Coordinates of C-alpha atoms in Angstrom, one line a residue:
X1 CA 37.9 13.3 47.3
X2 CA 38.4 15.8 50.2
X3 CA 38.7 14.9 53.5
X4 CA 36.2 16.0 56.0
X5 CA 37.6 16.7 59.8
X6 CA 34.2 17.4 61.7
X7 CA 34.9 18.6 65.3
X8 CA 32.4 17.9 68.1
X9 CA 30.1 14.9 67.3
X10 CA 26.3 16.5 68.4
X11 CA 22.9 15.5 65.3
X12 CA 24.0 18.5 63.4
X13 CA 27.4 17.2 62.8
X14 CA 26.5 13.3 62.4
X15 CA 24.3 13.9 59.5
X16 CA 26.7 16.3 57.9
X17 CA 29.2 13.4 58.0
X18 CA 26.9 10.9 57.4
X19 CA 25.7 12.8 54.0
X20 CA 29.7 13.4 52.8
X21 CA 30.5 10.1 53.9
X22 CA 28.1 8.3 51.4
X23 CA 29.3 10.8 48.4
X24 CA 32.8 9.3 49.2
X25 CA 34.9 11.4 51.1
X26 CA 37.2 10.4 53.9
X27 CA 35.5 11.6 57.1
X28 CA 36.5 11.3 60.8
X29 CA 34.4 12.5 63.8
X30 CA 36.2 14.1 67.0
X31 CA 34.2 14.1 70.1
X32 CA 35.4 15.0 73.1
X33 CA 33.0 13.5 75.0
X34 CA 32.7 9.5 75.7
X35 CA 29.5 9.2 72.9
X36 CA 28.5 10.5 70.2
X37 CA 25.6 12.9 70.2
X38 CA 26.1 15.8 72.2
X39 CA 22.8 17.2 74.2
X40 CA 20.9 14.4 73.4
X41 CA 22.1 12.6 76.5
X42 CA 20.9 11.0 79.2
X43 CA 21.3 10.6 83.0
X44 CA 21.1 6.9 85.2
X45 CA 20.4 5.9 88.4
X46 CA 19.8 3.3 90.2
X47 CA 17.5 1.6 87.6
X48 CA 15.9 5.2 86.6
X49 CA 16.8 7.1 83.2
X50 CA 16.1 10.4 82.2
X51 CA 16.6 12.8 79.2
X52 CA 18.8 15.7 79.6
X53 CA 18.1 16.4 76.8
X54 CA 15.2 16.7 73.9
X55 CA 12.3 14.1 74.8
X56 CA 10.3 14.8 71.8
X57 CA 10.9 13.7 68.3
X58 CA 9.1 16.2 65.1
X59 CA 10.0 15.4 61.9
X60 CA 11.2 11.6 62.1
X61 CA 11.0 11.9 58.6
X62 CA 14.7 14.2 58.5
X63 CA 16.2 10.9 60.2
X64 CA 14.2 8.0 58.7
X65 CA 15.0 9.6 55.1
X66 CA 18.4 9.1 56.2
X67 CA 18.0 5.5 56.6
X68 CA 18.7 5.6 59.9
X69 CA 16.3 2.9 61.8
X70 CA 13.9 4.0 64.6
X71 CA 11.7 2.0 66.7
X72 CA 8.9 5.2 66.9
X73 CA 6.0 5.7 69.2
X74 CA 3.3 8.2 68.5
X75 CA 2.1 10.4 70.8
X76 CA -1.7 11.3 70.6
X77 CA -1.8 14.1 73.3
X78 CA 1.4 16.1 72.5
X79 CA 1.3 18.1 75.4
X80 CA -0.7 19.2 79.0
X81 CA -0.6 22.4 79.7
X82 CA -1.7 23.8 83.2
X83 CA -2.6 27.3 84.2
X84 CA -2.2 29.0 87.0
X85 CA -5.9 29.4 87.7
X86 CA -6.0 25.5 87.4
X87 CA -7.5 25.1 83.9
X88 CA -5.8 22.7 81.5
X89 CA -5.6 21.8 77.4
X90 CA -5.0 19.5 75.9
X91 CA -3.4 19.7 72.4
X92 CA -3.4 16.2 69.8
X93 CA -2.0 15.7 66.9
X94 CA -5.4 16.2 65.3
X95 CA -6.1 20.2 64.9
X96 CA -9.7 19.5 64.5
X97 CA -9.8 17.5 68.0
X98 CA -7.1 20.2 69.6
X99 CA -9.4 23.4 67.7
X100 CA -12.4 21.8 70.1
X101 CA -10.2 21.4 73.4
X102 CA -9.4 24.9 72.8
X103 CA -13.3 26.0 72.7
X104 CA -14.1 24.2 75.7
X105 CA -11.3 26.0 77.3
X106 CA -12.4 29.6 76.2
X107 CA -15.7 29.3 74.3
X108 CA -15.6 31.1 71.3
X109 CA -11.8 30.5 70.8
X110 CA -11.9 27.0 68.8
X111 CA -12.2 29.4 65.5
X112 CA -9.4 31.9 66.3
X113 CA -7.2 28.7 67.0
X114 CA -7.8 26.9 63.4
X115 CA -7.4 30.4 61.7
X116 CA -4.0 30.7 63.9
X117 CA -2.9 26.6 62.7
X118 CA -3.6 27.9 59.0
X119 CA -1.1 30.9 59.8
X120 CA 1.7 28.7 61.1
X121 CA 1.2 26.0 58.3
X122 CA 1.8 29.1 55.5
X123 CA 4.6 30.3 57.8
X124 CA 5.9 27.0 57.8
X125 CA 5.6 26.3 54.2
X126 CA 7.5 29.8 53.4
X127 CA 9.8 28.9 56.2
X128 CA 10.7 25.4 54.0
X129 CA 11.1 27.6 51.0
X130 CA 13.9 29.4 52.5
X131 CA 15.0 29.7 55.8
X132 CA 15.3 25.6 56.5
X133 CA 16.1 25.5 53.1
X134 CA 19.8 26.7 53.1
X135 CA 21.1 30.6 54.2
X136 CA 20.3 34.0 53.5
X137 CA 21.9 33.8 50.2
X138 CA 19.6 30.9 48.9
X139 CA 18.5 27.7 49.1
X140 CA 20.7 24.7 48.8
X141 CA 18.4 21.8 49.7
X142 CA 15.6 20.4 48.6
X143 CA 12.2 20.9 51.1
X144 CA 13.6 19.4 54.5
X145 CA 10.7 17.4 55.1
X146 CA 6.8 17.0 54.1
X147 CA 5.0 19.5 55.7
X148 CA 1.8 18.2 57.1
X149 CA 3.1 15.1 55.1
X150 CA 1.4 12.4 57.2
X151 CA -2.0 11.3 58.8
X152 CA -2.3 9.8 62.2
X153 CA -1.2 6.1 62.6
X154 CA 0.8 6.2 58.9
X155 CA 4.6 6.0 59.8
X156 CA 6.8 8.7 58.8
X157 CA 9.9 8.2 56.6
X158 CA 10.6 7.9 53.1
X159 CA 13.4 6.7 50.3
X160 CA 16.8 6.6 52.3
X161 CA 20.0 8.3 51.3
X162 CA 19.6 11.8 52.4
X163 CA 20.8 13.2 48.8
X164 CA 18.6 15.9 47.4
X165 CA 16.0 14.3 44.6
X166 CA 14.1 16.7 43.1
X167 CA 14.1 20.7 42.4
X168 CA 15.7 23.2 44.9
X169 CA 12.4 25.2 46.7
X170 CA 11.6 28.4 45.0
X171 CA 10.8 31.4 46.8
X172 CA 7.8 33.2 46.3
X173 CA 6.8 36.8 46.6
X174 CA 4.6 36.0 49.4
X175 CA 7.0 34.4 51.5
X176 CA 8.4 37.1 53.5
X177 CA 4.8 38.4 54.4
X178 CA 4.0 35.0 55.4
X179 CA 6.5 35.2 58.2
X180 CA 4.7 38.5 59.9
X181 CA 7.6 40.9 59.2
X182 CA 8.6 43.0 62.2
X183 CA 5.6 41.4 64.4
X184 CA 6.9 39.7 67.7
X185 CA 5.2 36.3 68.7
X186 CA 3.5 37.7 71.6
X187 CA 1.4 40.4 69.0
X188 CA 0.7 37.6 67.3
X189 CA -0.9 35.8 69.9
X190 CA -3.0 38.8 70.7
X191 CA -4.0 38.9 67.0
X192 CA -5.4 35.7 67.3
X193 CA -6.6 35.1 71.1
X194 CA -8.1 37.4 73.3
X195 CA -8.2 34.9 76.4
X196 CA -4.7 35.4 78.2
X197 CA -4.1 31.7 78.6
X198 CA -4.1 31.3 74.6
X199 CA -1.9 33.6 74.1
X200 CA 0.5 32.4 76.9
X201 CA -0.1 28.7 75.1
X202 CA 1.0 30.7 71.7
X203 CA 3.9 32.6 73.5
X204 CA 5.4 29.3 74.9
X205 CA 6.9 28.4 71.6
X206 CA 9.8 31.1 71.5
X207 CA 11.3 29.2 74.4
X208 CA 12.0 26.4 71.8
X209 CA 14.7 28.9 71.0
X210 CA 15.5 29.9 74.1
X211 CA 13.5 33.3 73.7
X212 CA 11.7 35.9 74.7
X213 CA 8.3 35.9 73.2
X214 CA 7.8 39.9 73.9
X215 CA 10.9 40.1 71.9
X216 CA 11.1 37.3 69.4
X217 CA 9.5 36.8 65.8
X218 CA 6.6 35.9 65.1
X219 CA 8.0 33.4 62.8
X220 CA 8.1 31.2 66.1
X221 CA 4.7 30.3 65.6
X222 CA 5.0 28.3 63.0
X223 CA 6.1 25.4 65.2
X224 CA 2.0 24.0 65.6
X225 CA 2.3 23.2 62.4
X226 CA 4.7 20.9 62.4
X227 CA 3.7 19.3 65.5
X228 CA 0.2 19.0 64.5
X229 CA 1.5 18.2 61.4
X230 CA 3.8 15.4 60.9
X231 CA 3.4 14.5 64.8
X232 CA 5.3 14.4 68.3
X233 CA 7.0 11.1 68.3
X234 CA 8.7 9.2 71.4
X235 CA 11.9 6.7 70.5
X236 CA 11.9 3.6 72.3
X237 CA 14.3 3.2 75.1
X238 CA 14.8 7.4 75.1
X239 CA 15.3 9.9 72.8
X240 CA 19.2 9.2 72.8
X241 CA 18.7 5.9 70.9
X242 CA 18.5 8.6 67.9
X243 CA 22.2 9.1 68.9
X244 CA 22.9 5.3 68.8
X245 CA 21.2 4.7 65.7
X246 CA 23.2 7.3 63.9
X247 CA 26.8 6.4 65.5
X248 CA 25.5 3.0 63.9
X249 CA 24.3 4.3 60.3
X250 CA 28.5 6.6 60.6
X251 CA 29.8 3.1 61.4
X252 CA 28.1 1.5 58.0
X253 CA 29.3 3.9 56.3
X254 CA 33.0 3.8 56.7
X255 CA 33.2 7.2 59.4
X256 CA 36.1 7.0 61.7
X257 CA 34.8 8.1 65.1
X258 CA 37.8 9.5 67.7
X259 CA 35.7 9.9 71.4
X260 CA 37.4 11.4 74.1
X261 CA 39.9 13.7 71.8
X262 CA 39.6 17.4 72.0
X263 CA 40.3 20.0 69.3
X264 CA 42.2 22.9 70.7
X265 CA 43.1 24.6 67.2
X266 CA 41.2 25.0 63.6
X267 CA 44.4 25.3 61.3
X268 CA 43.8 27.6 58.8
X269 CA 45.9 30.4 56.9
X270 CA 44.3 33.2 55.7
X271 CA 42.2 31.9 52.9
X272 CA 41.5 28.2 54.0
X273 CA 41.7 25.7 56.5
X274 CA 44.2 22.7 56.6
X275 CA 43.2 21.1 59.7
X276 CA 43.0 20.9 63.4
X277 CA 45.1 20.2 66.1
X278 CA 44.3 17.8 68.6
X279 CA 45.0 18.7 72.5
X280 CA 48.2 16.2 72.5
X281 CA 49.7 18.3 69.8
X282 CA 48.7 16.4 66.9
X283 CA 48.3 18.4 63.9
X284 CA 45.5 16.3 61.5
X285 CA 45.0 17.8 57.9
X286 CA 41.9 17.9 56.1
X287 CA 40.2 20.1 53.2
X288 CA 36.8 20.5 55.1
X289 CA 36.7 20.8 58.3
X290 CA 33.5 21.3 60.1
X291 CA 32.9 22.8 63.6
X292 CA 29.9 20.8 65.6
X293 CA 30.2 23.4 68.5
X294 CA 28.9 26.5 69.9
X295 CA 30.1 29.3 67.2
X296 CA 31.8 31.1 70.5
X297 CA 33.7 28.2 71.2
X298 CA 35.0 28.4 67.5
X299 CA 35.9 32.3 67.2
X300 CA 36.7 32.7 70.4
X301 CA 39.4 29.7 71.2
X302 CA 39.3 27.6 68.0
X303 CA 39.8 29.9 65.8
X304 CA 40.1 33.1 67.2
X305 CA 38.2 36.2 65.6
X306 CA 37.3 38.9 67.5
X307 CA 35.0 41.0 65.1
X308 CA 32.8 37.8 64.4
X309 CA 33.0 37.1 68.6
X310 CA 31.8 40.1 69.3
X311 CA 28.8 39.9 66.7
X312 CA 27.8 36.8 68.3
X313 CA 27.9 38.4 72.0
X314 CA 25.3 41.3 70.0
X315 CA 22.6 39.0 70.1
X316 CA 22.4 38.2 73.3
X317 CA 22.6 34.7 75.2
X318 CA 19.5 32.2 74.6
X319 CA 18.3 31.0 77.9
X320 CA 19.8 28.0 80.1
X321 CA 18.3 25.4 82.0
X322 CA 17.7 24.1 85.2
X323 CA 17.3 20.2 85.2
X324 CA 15.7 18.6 87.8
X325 CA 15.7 14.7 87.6
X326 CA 13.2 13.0 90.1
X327 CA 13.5 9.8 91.2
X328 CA 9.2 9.3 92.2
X329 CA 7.8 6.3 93.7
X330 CA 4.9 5.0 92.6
X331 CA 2.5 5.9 89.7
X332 CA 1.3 9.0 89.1
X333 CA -2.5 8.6 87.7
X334 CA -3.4 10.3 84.3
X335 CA 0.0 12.0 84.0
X336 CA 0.8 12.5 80.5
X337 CA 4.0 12.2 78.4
X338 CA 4.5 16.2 78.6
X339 CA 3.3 18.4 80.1
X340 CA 3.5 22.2 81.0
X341 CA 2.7 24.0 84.5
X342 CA 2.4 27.5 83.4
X343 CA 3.4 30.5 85.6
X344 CA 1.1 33.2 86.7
X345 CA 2.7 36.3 85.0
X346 CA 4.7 35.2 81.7
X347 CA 6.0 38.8 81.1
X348 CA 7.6 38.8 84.9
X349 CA 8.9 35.2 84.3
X350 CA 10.7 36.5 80.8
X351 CA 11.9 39.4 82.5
X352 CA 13.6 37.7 85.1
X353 CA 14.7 35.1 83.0
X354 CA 16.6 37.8 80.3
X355 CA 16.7 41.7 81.7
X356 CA 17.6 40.8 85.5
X357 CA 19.3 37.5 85.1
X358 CA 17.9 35.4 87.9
X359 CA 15.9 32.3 88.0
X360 CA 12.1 33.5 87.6
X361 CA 10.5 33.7 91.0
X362 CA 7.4 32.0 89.6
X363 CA 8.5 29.3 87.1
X364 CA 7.1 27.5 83.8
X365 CA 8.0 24.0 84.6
X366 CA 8.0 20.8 81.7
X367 CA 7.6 17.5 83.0
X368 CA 9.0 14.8 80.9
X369 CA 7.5 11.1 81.9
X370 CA 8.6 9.0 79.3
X371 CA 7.8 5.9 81.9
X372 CA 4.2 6.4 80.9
X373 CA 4.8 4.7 77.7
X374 CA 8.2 3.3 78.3
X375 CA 8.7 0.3 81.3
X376 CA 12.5 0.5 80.3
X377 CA 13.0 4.4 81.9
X378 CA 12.0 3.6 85.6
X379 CA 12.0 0.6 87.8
X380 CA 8.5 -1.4 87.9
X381 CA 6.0 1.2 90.4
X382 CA 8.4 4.6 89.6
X383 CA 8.3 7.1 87.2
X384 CA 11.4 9.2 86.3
X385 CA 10.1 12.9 85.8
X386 CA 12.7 15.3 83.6
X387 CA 11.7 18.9 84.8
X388 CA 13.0 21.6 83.0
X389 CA 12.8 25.3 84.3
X390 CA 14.4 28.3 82.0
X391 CA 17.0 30.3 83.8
X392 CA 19.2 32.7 82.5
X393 CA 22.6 31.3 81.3
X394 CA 25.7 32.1 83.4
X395 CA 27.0 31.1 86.4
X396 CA 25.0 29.9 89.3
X397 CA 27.5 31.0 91.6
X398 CA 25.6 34.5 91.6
X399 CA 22.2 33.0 91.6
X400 CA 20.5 34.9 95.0
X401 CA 19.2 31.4 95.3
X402 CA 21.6 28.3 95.6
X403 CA 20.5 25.5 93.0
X404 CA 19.4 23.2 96.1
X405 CA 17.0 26.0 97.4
X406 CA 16.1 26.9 94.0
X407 CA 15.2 23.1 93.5
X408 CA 12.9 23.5 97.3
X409 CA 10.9 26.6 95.6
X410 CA 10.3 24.7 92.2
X411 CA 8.6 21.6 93.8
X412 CA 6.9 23.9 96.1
X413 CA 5.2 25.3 93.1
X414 CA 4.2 22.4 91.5
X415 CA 2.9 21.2 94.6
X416 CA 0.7 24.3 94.9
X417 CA -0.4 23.4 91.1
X418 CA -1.4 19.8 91.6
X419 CA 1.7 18.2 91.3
X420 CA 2.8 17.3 95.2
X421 CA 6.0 14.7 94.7
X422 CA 6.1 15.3 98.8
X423 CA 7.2 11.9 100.6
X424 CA 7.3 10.5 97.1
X425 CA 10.9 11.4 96.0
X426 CA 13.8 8.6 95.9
X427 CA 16.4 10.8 94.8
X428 CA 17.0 14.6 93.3
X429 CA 19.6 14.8 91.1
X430 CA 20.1 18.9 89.5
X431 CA 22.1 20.0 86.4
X432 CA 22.7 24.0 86.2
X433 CA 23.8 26.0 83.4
X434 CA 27.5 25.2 84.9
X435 CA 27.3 21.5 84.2
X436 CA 25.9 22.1 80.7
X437 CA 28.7 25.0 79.9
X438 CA 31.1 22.8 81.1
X439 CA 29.7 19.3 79.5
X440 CA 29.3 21.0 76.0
X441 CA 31.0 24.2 75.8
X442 CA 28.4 26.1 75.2
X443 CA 28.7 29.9 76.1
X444 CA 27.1 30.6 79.9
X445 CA 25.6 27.3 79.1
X446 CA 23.5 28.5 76.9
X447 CA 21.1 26.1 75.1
X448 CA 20.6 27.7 71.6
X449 CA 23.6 30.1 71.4
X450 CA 22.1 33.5 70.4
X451 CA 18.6 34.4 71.7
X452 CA 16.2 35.7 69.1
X453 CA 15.5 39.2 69.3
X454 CA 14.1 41.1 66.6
X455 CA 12.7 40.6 63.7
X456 CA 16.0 39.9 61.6
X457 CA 17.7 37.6 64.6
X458 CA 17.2 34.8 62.3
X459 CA 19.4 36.1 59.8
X460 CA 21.7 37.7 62.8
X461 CA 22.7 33.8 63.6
X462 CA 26.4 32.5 62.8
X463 CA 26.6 31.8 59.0
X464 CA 26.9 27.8 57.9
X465 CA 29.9 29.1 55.6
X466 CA 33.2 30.1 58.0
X467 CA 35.5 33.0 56.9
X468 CA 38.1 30.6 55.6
X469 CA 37.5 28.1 52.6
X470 CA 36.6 24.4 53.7
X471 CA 35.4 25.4 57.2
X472 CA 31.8 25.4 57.9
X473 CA 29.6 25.9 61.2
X474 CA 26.8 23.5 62.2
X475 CA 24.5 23.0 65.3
X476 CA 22.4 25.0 67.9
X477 CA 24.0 28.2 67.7
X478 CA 24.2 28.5 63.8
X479 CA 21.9 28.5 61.4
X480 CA 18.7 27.8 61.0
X481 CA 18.8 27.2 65.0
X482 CA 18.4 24.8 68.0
X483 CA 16.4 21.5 68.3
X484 CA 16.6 18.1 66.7
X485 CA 14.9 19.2 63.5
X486 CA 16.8 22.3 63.0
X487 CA 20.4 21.1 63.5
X488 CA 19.6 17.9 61.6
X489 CA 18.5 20.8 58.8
X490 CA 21.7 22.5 59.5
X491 CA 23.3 19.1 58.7
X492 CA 22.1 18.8 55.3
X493 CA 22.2 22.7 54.6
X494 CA 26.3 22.1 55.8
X495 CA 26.6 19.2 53.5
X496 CA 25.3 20.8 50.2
X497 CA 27.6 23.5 51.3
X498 CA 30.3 21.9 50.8
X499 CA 29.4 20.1 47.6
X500 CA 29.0 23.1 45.7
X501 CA 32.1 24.1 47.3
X502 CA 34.4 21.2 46.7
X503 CA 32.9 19.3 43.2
X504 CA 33.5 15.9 42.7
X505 CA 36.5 16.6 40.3
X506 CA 38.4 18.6 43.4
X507 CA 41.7 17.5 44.0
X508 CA 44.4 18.4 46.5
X509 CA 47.4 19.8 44.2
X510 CA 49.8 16.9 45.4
X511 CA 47.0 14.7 43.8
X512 CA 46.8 17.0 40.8
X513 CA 50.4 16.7 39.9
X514 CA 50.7 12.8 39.9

């Protein structure tokens, strides 16, 4: 069987070995960070925890299928979101229940949001047809998951093993209408809403690809049907047991896992790879190798290619973040898992965000409070709160604000939007788009590599297949995206890849000759 070199251990990469590691191949993992995992991290503290990373789980189903084991809480209210005028919804995993929070919000609305859920589930369900379901060229997996598959209370999941079972998806006609060709997710929010909060709720979504919504497609919008769908799930203990539980499920499975060893070279001739070369000099062969890491980070220093580097700069960075992780004393009444604090002006925020490349003056802020459900985050009478603001990636350095100020002018916000953490606050501890460039390697720190602008940035997005035979791309900044669900889809996509590409009966020529 080939062996499979895959460099940078992030979900994306761990089910792609996971998957070739079942079907027999010899595969080794080289991370150069201390765990497996990559973004979905954590930070500690003095008895506090907090994500760094995603704190929201859709789509168990891509992991449980897996047979990887998760101890899995559902989340009833998904998310809180606030307006500036001091309104709030509510959104549950029930559309009916969400549909009637959304008419008490703007009377007359609660129609125009089920007609919008029915859009997003038959964008979704062309979506699974072909975009998650392998590249541009055609599908290569089987439906990543059951759309809409499960009812509230039923555990996700299904028969283990990961392997496709049944027929590859077939395209229909319909499917690129379905999408809203050429539309950008804020003109679809104005086709559906007329109230201005709705369609900021609606334009929200692109920034789970670090987007522009005046700018991105409307295909975005098909992410309520998945949460609405199949659920928003919390794993007990954090978000980054998912890591642990797949490091275990490589372990079973006979993956050898080198931490703290960085790859400084693909090796590769002009027609195929041949291995990679560690940062001590040693040169490690393999058929397949694949790259777990920003796609800049591969043509630009891996494996250097300037055409393909300078495609990837065309689309433009994704947005960054700015973490701020608050140590709060005591309990904070009727605070919900997640929730949202909307800005006053959303086009203002976007445009500081990506077309003057400064932290927005008047933030969106998430608040993650996983301690709400979860004793084991915070010490007994504290909460850990994960607050998340988009900035623009790049260096802080040339921020007109310093972080630490920056940090002031966010809390001052949320204190003027019912959120006061004044006298409350134990510690406050910041990550900037520095710390997350240089913890993952991802370009300006970007979170998603490329932003999505245009109606073909989808297809615009670092190809799974490399320009060399054997070496294939996987995570945020190739395709289908960013996110737990999408780089776990990028996984599988990567692993039938390379099936096709390297049959059962391949055999190095050495091997051939004996």
């Amino acid at each position: 069987m080939p062996e499979v070199i895959v460099v940078g251990g992030g979900v994306g990469g761990m089910v792609a070995a996971l998957l070739l590691a079942r079907d027999g191949h010899d595969v080794r993992i080289y991370e150069r960070l201390p765990r497996l995992g990559g973004k979905l991290a954590e930070h500690r503290r003095d008895g506090f925890t907090f994500s760094i990373g995603p704190s929201l789980l859709t789509l168990p189903g891509l992991f449980l299928d897996l047979g990887v084991p998760l101890d899995l809480l559902e989340l009833d209210e998904l998310c809180r979101y606030r307006f500036a005028d001091g309104s709030t919804l509510s959104t549950c995993r029930d559309p009916e229940r969400t549909a009637e929070a959304v008419d008490r919000l703007a009377p007359g609305e609660g129609p125009n949001w089920r007609a919008f859920h029915r859009w997003a589930a038959r964008c979704l369900d062309a979506s699974t047809r072909t975009f998650f379901a392998g590249p541009p060229s055609g599908p290569v997996v089987e439906p990543p998951f059951r759309s809409a598959g499960q009812r509230s209370g039923d555990r996700p999941g299904g028969p283990a093993g990961g392997r496709p079972s049944g027929p590859l998806p077939r395209p229909r006609l319909g499917d690129l209408l379905a999408v809203a060709p050429g539309r950008t997710l804020h003109a679809l929010a104005a086709r559906f809403f007329r109230d201005a909060r709705l369609r900021q709720y609606v334009d929200r979504y692109a920034t789970y690809a670090g987007s522009n919504p005046y700018r991105a497609p409307a295909a975005l919008g098909c992410v309520p049907a998945i949460e609405h769908g199949d659920g928003g799930w919390y794993v007990r203990g954090g978000l980054p047991r998912l890591a642990d539980a797949l490091a275990a499920s490589l372990d079973k499975a006979g993956v050898e896992i080198r931490l703290e060893t960085e790859i400084t070279e693909v090796i590769a001739d002009a027609e195929r790879v041949g291995g990679v070369r560690t940062a001590l000099g040693e040169a490690v062969r393999a058929d397949i190798v694949i790259v777990n890491a920003d796609a800049a980070s591969l043509y630009g220093r891996l494996l250097p290619d300037r055409a393909r580097l300078r495609r990837i700069a065309r689309l433009g960075l994704s947005s960054s973040a700015f973490l701020m992780l608050a140590a709060v004393e005591g309990r904070t009444e009727g605070l919900p898992h997640h929730s949202i604090v909307f800005s006053a002006d959303y086009r203002r925020e976007f445009g500081d965000i990506f077309d003057r490349r400064r932290p927005p003056e008047d933030p969106t802020v998430y608040i993650g409070c996983p301690a709400v459900a979860d004793a084991t985050q915070a010490p007994a009478g504290a909460e850990s709160w994960s607050m998340l603001v988009n900035v623009p990636a790049g260096d802080p350095g040339r921020w007109p604000t310093p972080p630490e100020a920056y940090a002031e002018l966010v809390l001052d916000r949320l204190a003027s939007r019912g959120h006061d953490l004044s006298g409350r606050l134990r510690f406050l501890d910041l990550l900037t788009p520095a710390d997350l460039r240089d913890r993952y390697g991802a370009w300006g720190g970007a979170i998603y590599g490329g932003a999505y602008g245009g109606p073909l940035a989808p297809f615009r997005r670092p190809g799974n297949r490399g320009p060399r035979r054997g070496l294939y791309l996987v995570g945020g900044s190739a395709h289908p995206g960013g996110g737990l669900p999408l780089v776990a889809m990028g996984g599988r996509i990567v692993a039938a890849l390379a099936r096709r590409d390297f049959p059962r009966s391949t055999r190095r020529p050495e091997e051939a000759r004996r």
